[in-house]
Amino acid sequence: MKDDPVDRLIASWWQELPEVLYPSSELAKRIMLLAGQLNEATRRVLRDLGLTTAEFDVIVSLRRGGTPYRQKPSDLSRNLLLSSGGTSNVTNQLVRRGLVTREPDPDDGRGTQIRLTPEGISLAEQAVKASSAAHHELWADLPDETVDQATKALRALFRSQA
């Protein structure tokens, strides 16, 4: 049987300080560990592609929005939970790399929009495909039914927070 770090952690707390454990404690620890695995798989792929997590988030957000692959900086900031300064810094890096351009906003003569270049579109698609494949590999040995059950359970948890 495979060693389970969450079982060890929960068992330790049961012995030492059981009042810190709640019915949700094991679930929370498992989600945290799984999130760490997903983040590491993503970071590994992004390193190979020469992208930071913030750069990935911006180009993927632009690509996900569909043609013409552009957004206002304020919309990007809001969608990605970045400060306007953080969005500006990442955008500057992406402009220097030729992955995005700044363009006049066609709806607001004073504003700008950030648009993916053809190179940015290609890299965004490559990055999404690679990160999706890396995430899939984490649980490729699990039966589809198990993945579906976990997805439904997590959906219910998210809905309870709404």
PDB file of C-alpha atoms in Angstrom:
ATOM      1  CA  MET A   1       0.000   0.000   0.000  1.00  0.00           C
ATOM      2  CA  LYS A   2       1.257   3.465  -0.902  1.00  0.00           C
ATOM      3  CA  ASP A   3       2.324   5.742   1.947  1.00  0.00           C
ATOM      4  CA  ASP A   4      -0.318   8.426   2.538  1.00  0.00           C
ATOM      5  CA  PRO A   5       1.055  11.673   4.022  1.00  0.00           C
ATOM      6  CA  VAL A   6      -2.415  13.019   4.815  1.00  0.00           C
ATOM      7  CA  ASP A   7      -3.316   9.898   6.803  1.00  0.00           C
ATOM      8  CA  ARG A   8      -0.055  10.320   8.765  1.00  0.00           C
ATOM      9  CA  LEU A   9      -0.745  13.999   9.381  1.00  0.00           C
ATOM     10  CA  ILE A  10      -4.321  13.424  10.561  1.00  0.00           C
ATOM     11  CA  ALA A  11      -3.223  10.520  12.788  1.00  0.00           C
ATOM     12  CA  SER A  12      -0.581  12.741  14.389  1.00  0.00           C
ATOM     13  CA  TRP A  13      -3.109  15.452  15.161  1.00  0.00           C
ATOM     14  CA  TRP A  14      -5.558  12.893  16.571  1.00  0.00           C
ATOM     15  CA  GLN A  15      -2.852  11.935  19.054  1.00  0.00           C
ATOM     16  CA  GLU A  16      -1.513  15.385  19.822  1.00  0.00           C
ATOM     17  CA  LEU A  17      -4.352  17.875  19.511  1.00  0.00           C
ATOM     18  CA  PRO A  18      -7.598  16.290  18.285  1.00  0.00           C
ATOM     19  CA  GLU A  19      -9.621  19.459  18.830  1.00  0.00           C
ATOM     20  CA  VAL A  20      -7.958  21.024  15.734  1.00  0.00           C
ATOM     21  CA  LEU A  21      -9.560  18.396  13.521  1.00  0.00           C
ATOM     22  CA  TYR A  22     -12.937  18.889  11.902  1.00  0.00           C
ATOM     23  CA  PRO A  23     -14.862  16.681   9.476  1.00  0.00           C
ATOM     24  CA  SER A  24     -13.376  18.827   6.679  1.00  0.00           C
ATOM     25  CA  SER A  25      -9.734  18.656   7.856  1.00  0.00           C
ATOM     26  CA  GLU A  26      -8.722  15.658   5.764  1.00  0.00           C
ATOM     27  CA  LEU A  27     -10.480  17.059   2.706  1.00  0.00           C
ATOM     28  CA  ALA A  28      -8.729  20.418   3.078  1.00  0.00           C
ATOM     29  CA  LYS A  29      -5.288  18.799   3.385  1.00  0.00           C
ATOM     30  CA  ARG A  30      -5.893  16.588   0.359  1.00  0.00           C
ATOM     31  CA  ILE A  31      -7.055  19.530  -1.757  1.00  0.00           C
ATOM     32  CA  MET A  32      -3.992  21.520  -0.701  1.00  0.00           C
ATOM     33  CA  LEU A  33      -1.636  18.689  -1.664  1.00  0.00           C
ATOM     34  CA  LEU A  34      -3.391  18.127  -4.978  1.00  0.00           C
ATOM     35  CA  ALA A  35      -3.267  21.859  -5.740  1.00  0.00           C
ATOM     36  CA  GLY A  36       0.459  21.775  -5.060  1.00  0.00           C
ATOM     37  CA  GLN A  37       0.890  18.875  -7.489  1.00  0.00           C
ATOM     38  CA  LEU A  38      -1.087  20.718 -10.174  1.00  0.00           C
ATOM     39  CA  ASN A  39       0.914  23.910  -9.627  1.00  0.00           C
ATOM     40  CA  GLU A  40       4.222  22.059  -9.843  1.00  0.00           C
ATOM     41  CA  ALA A  41       3.173  20.282 -13.050  1.00  0.00           C
ATOM     42  CA  THR A  42       2.180  23.652 -14.524  1.00  0.00           C
ATOM     43  CA  ARG A  43       5.408  25.366 -13.424  1.00  0.00           C
ATOM     44  CA  ARG A  44       7.490  22.565 -14.943  1.00  0.00           C
ATOM     45  CA  VAL A  45       5.746  22.940 -18.307  1.00  0.00           C
ATOM     46  CA  LEU A  46       5.981  26.735 -18.207  1.00  0.00           C
ATOM     47  CA  ARG A  47       9.708  26.616 -17.436  1.00  0.00           C
ATOM     48  CA  ASP A  48      10.206  24.464 -20.526  1.00  0.00           C
ATOM     49  CA  LEU A  49       8.320  27.063 -22.574  1.00  0.00           C
ATOM     50  CA  GLY A  50      10.132  30.033 -21.020  1.00  0.00           C
ATOM     51  CA  LEU A  51       6.994  31.483 -19.422  1.00  0.00           C
ATOM     52  CA  THR A  52       6.291  32.727 -15.934  1.00  0.00           C
ATOM     53  CA  THR A  53       2.968  31.864 -14.319  1.00  0.00           C
ATOM     54  CA  ALA A  54       1.812  35.479 -14.684  1.00  0.00           C
ATOM     55  CA  GLU A  55       2.758  35.553 -18.381  1.00  0.00           C
ATOM     56  CA  PHE A  56       0.927  32.275 -18.911  1.00  0.00           C
ATOM     57  CA  ASP A  57      -2.168  33.611 -17.160  1.00  0.00           C
ATOM     58  CA  VAL A  58      -2.244  36.732 -19.343  1.00  0.00           C
ATOM     59  CA  ILE A  59      -1.705  35.075 -22.729  1.00  0.00           C
ATOM     60  CA  VAL A  60      -4.125  32.265 -21.915  1.00  0.00           C
ATOM     61  CA  SER A  61      -6.768  34.746 -20.763  1.00  0.00           C
ATOM     62  CA  LEU A  62      -6.391  36.631 -24.030  1.00  0.00           C
ATOM     63  CA  ARG A  63      -6.527  33.410 -26.081  1.00  0.00           C
ATOM     64  CA  ARG A  64      -9.510  32.049 -24.157  1.00  0.00           C
ATOM     65  CA  GLY A  65     -11.445  35.235 -24.956  1.00  0.00           C
ATOM     66  CA  GLY A  66     -11.523  34.339 -28.641  1.00  0.00           C
ATOM     67  CA  THR A  67     -10.959  36.449 -31.705  1.00  0.00           C
ATOM     68  CA  PRO A  68      -9.622  39.128 -31.815  1.00  0.00           C
ATOM     69  CA  TYR A  69      -7.667  37.927 -28.730  1.00  0.00           C
ATOM     70  CA  ARG A  70      -7.618  41.265 -26.954  1.00  0.00           C
ATOM     71  CA  GLN A  71      -8.809  42.818 -23.702  1.00  0.00           C
ATOM     72  CA  LYS A  72      -8.633  46.082 -21.848  1.00  0.00           C
ATOM     73  CA  PRO A  73      -5.872  46.084 -19.217  1.00  0.00           C
ATOM     74  CA  SER A  74      -8.483  46.698 -16.501  1.00  0.00           C
ATOM     75  CA  ASP A  75     -10.452  43.626 -17.633  1.00  0.00           C
ATOM     76  CA  LEU A  76      -7.285  41.520 -17.593  1.00  0.00           C
ATOM     77  CA  SER A  77      -6.478  42.722 -14.079  1.00  0.00           C
ATOM     78  CA  ARG A  78      -9.976  41.923 -12.857  1.00  0.00           C
ATOM     79  CA  ASN A  79     -10.117  38.512 -14.568  1.00  0.00           C
ATOM     80  CA  LEU A  80      -6.707  37.471 -13.259  1.00  0.00           C
ATOM     81  CA  LEU A  81      -6.950  39.095  -9.820  1.00  0.00           C
ATOM     82  CA  LEU A  82      -3.815  41.125 -10.536  1.00  0.00           C
ATOM     83  CA  SER A  83      -3.174  44.713  -9.560  1.00  0.00           C
ATOM     84  CA  SER A  84      -3.090  47.208 -12.414  1.00  0.00           C
ATOM     85  CA  GLY A  85       0.642  47.637 -11.768  1.00  0.00           C
ATOM     86  CA  GLY A  86       1.176  43.877 -11.890  1.00  0.00           C
ATOM     87  CA  THR A  87      -0.759  43.611 -15.138  1.00  0.00           C
ATOM     88  CA  SER A  88       1.264  46.469 -16.602  1.00  0.00           C
ATOM     89  CA  ASN A  89       4.567  44.827 -15.621  1.00  0.00           C
ATOM     90  CA  VAL A  90       3.595  41.483 -17.152  1.00  0.00           C
ATOM     91  CA  THR A  91       2.275  43.203 -20.262  1.00  0.00           C
ATOM     92  CA  ASN A  92       5.571  45.082 -20.656  1.00  0.00           C
ATOM     93  CA  GLN A  93       7.471  41.774 -20.517  1.00  0.00           C
ATOM     94  CA  LEU A  94       5.147  40.217 -23.088  1.00  0.00           C
ATOM     95  CA  VAL A  95       5.441  43.262 -25.390  1.00  0.00           C
ATOM     96  CA  ARG A  96       9.254  43.015 -25.238  1.00  0.00           C
ATOM     97  CA  ARG A  97       9.013  39.340 -26.153  1.00  0.00           C
ATOM     98  CA  GLY A  98       6.705  40.079 -29.092  1.00  0.00           C
ATOM     99  CA  LEU A  99       3.834  38.033 -27.649  1.00  0.00           C
ATOM    100  CA  VAL A 100       1.362  40.911 -27.225  1.00  0.00           C
ATOM    101  CA  THR A 101       0.922  44.443 -28.509  1.00  0.00           C
ATOM    102  CA  ARG A 102      -0.790  47.485 -27.084  1.00  0.00           C
ATOM    103  CA  GLU A 103      -3.383  48.967 -29.401  1.00  0.00           C
ATOM    104  CA  PRO A 104      -5.792  51.884 -29.221  1.00  0.00           C
ATOM    105  CA  ASP A 105      -9.164  50.825 -27.841  1.00  0.00           C
ATOM    106  CA  PRO A 106     -11.621  51.048 -30.752  1.00  0.00           C
ATOM    107  CA  ASP A 107     -14.424  51.885 -28.281  1.00  0.00           C
ATOM    108  CA  ASP A 108     -12.511  54.451 -26.215  1.00  0.00           C
ATOM    109  CA  GLY A 109     -10.114  56.840 -27.932  1.00  0.00           C
ATOM    110  CA  ARG A 110      -8.222  57.395 -24.670  1.00  0.00           C
ATOM    111  CA  GLY A 111      -7.815  53.727 -23.753  1.00  0.00           C
ATOM    112  CA  THR A 112      -5.709  50.832 -24.928  1.00  0.00           C
ATOM    113  CA  GLN A 113      -6.211  47.140 -25.355  1.00  0.00           C
ATOM    114  CA  ILE A 114      -3.752  44.277 -25.109  1.00  0.00           C
ATOM    115  CA  ARG A 115      -3.790  41.948 -28.128  1.00  0.00           C
ATOM    116  CA  LEU A 116      -2.004  38.655 -28.702  1.00  0.00           C
ATOM    117  CA  THR A 117       0.378  38.571 -31.651  1.00  0.00           C
ATOM    118  CA  PRO A 118       0.446  35.490 -33.878  1.00  0.00           C
ATOM    119  CA  GLU A 119       3.474  34.314 -31.866  1.00  0.00           C
ATOM    120  CA  GLY A 120       1.519  34.880 -28.651  1.00  0.00           C
ATOM    121  CA  ILE A 121      -1.448  32.906 -29.954  1.00  0.00           C
ATOM    122  CA  SER A 122       0.814  30.014 -30.885  1.00  0.00           C
ATOM    123  CA  LEU A 123       2.617  30.014 -27.525  1.00  0.00           C
ATOM    124  CA  ALA A 124      -0.659  30.318 -25.582  1.00  0.00           C
ATOM    125  CA  GLU A 125      -2.082  27.315 -27.395  1.00  0.00           C
ATOM    126  CA  GLN A 126       1.123  25.321 -26.901  1.00  0.00           C
ATOM    127  CA  ALA A 127       1.188  26.210 -23.186  1.00  0.00           C
ATOM    128  CA  VAL A 128      -2.472  25.287 -22.624  1.00  0.00           C
ATOM    129  CA  LYS A 129      -2.046  21.965 -24.393  1.00  0.00           C
ATOM    130  CA  ALA A 130       1.124  21.155 -22.441  1.00  0.00           C
ATOM    131  CA  SER A 131      -0.316  22.122 -19.053  1.00  0.00           C
ATOM    132  CA  SER A 132      -3.553  20.229 -19.712  1.00  0.00           C
ATOM    133  CA  ALA A 133      -1.557  17.137 -20.658  1.00  0.00           C
ATOM    134  CA  ALA A 134       0.616  17.480 -17.539  1.00  0.00           C
ATOM    135  CA  HIS A 135      -2.485  17.738 -15.348  1.00  0.00           C
ATOM    136  CA  HIS A 136      -4.050  14.732 -17.038  1.00  0.00           C
ATOM    137  CA  GLU A 137      -0.895  12.675 -16.443  1.00  0.00           C
ATOM    138  CA  LEU A 138      -1.199  13.194 -12.682  1.00  0.00           C
ATOM    139  CA  TRP A 139      -4.338  11.052 -12.598  1.00  0.00           C
ATOM    140  CA  ALA A 140      -4.061   9.079 -15.833  1.00  0.00           C
ATOM    141  CA  ASP A 141      -4.065   5.786 -13.901  1.00  0.00           C
ATOM    142  CA  LEU A 142      -7.404   6.507 -12.232  1.00  0.00           C
ATOM    143  CA  PRO A 143     -10.602   5.135 -13.728  1.00  0.00           C
ATOM    144  CA  ASP A 144     -12.751   7.779 -15.429  1.00  0.00           C
ATOM    145  CA  GLU A 145     -15.527   7.010 -12.949  1.00  0.00           C
ATOM    146  CA  THR A 146     -13.305   8.001 -10.019  1.00  0.00           C
ATOM    147  CA  VAL A 147     -12.359  11.280 -11.700  1.00  0.00           C
ATOM    148  CA  ASP A 148     -16.024  11.985 -12.472  1.00  0.00           C
ATOM    149  CA  GLN A 149     -17.043  11.309  -8.853  1.00  0.00           C
ATOM    150  CA  ALA A 150     -14.307  13.582  -7.521  1.00  0.00           C
ATOM    151  CA  THR A 151     -15.319  16.311  -9.969  1.00  0.00           C
ATOM    152  CA  LYS A 152     -18.966  16.103  -8.884  1.00  0.00           C
ATOM    153  CA  ALA A 153     -18.000  16.228  -5.221  1.00  0.00           C
ATOM    154  CA  LEU A 154     -15.775  19.260  -5.725  1.00  0.00           C
ATOM    155  CA  ARG A 155     -18.502  20.978  -7.775  1.00  0.00           C
ATOM    156  CA  ALA A 156     -20.847  20.534  -4.815  1.00  0.00           C
ATOM    157  CA  LEU A 157     -18.237  22.063  -2.509  1.00  0.00           C
ATOM    158  CA  PHE A 158     -17.850  25.083  -4.800  1.00  0.00           C
ATOM    159  CA  ARG A 159     -21.613  25.555  -5.026  1.00  0.00           C
ATOM    160  CA  SER A 160     -21.869  25.530  -1.239  1.00  0.00           C
ATOM    161  CA  GLN A 161     -19.561  28.572  -1.164  1.00  0.00           C
ATOM    162  CA  ALA A 162     -21.620  30.618  -3.624  1.00  0.00           C
TER     163      ALA A 162
END
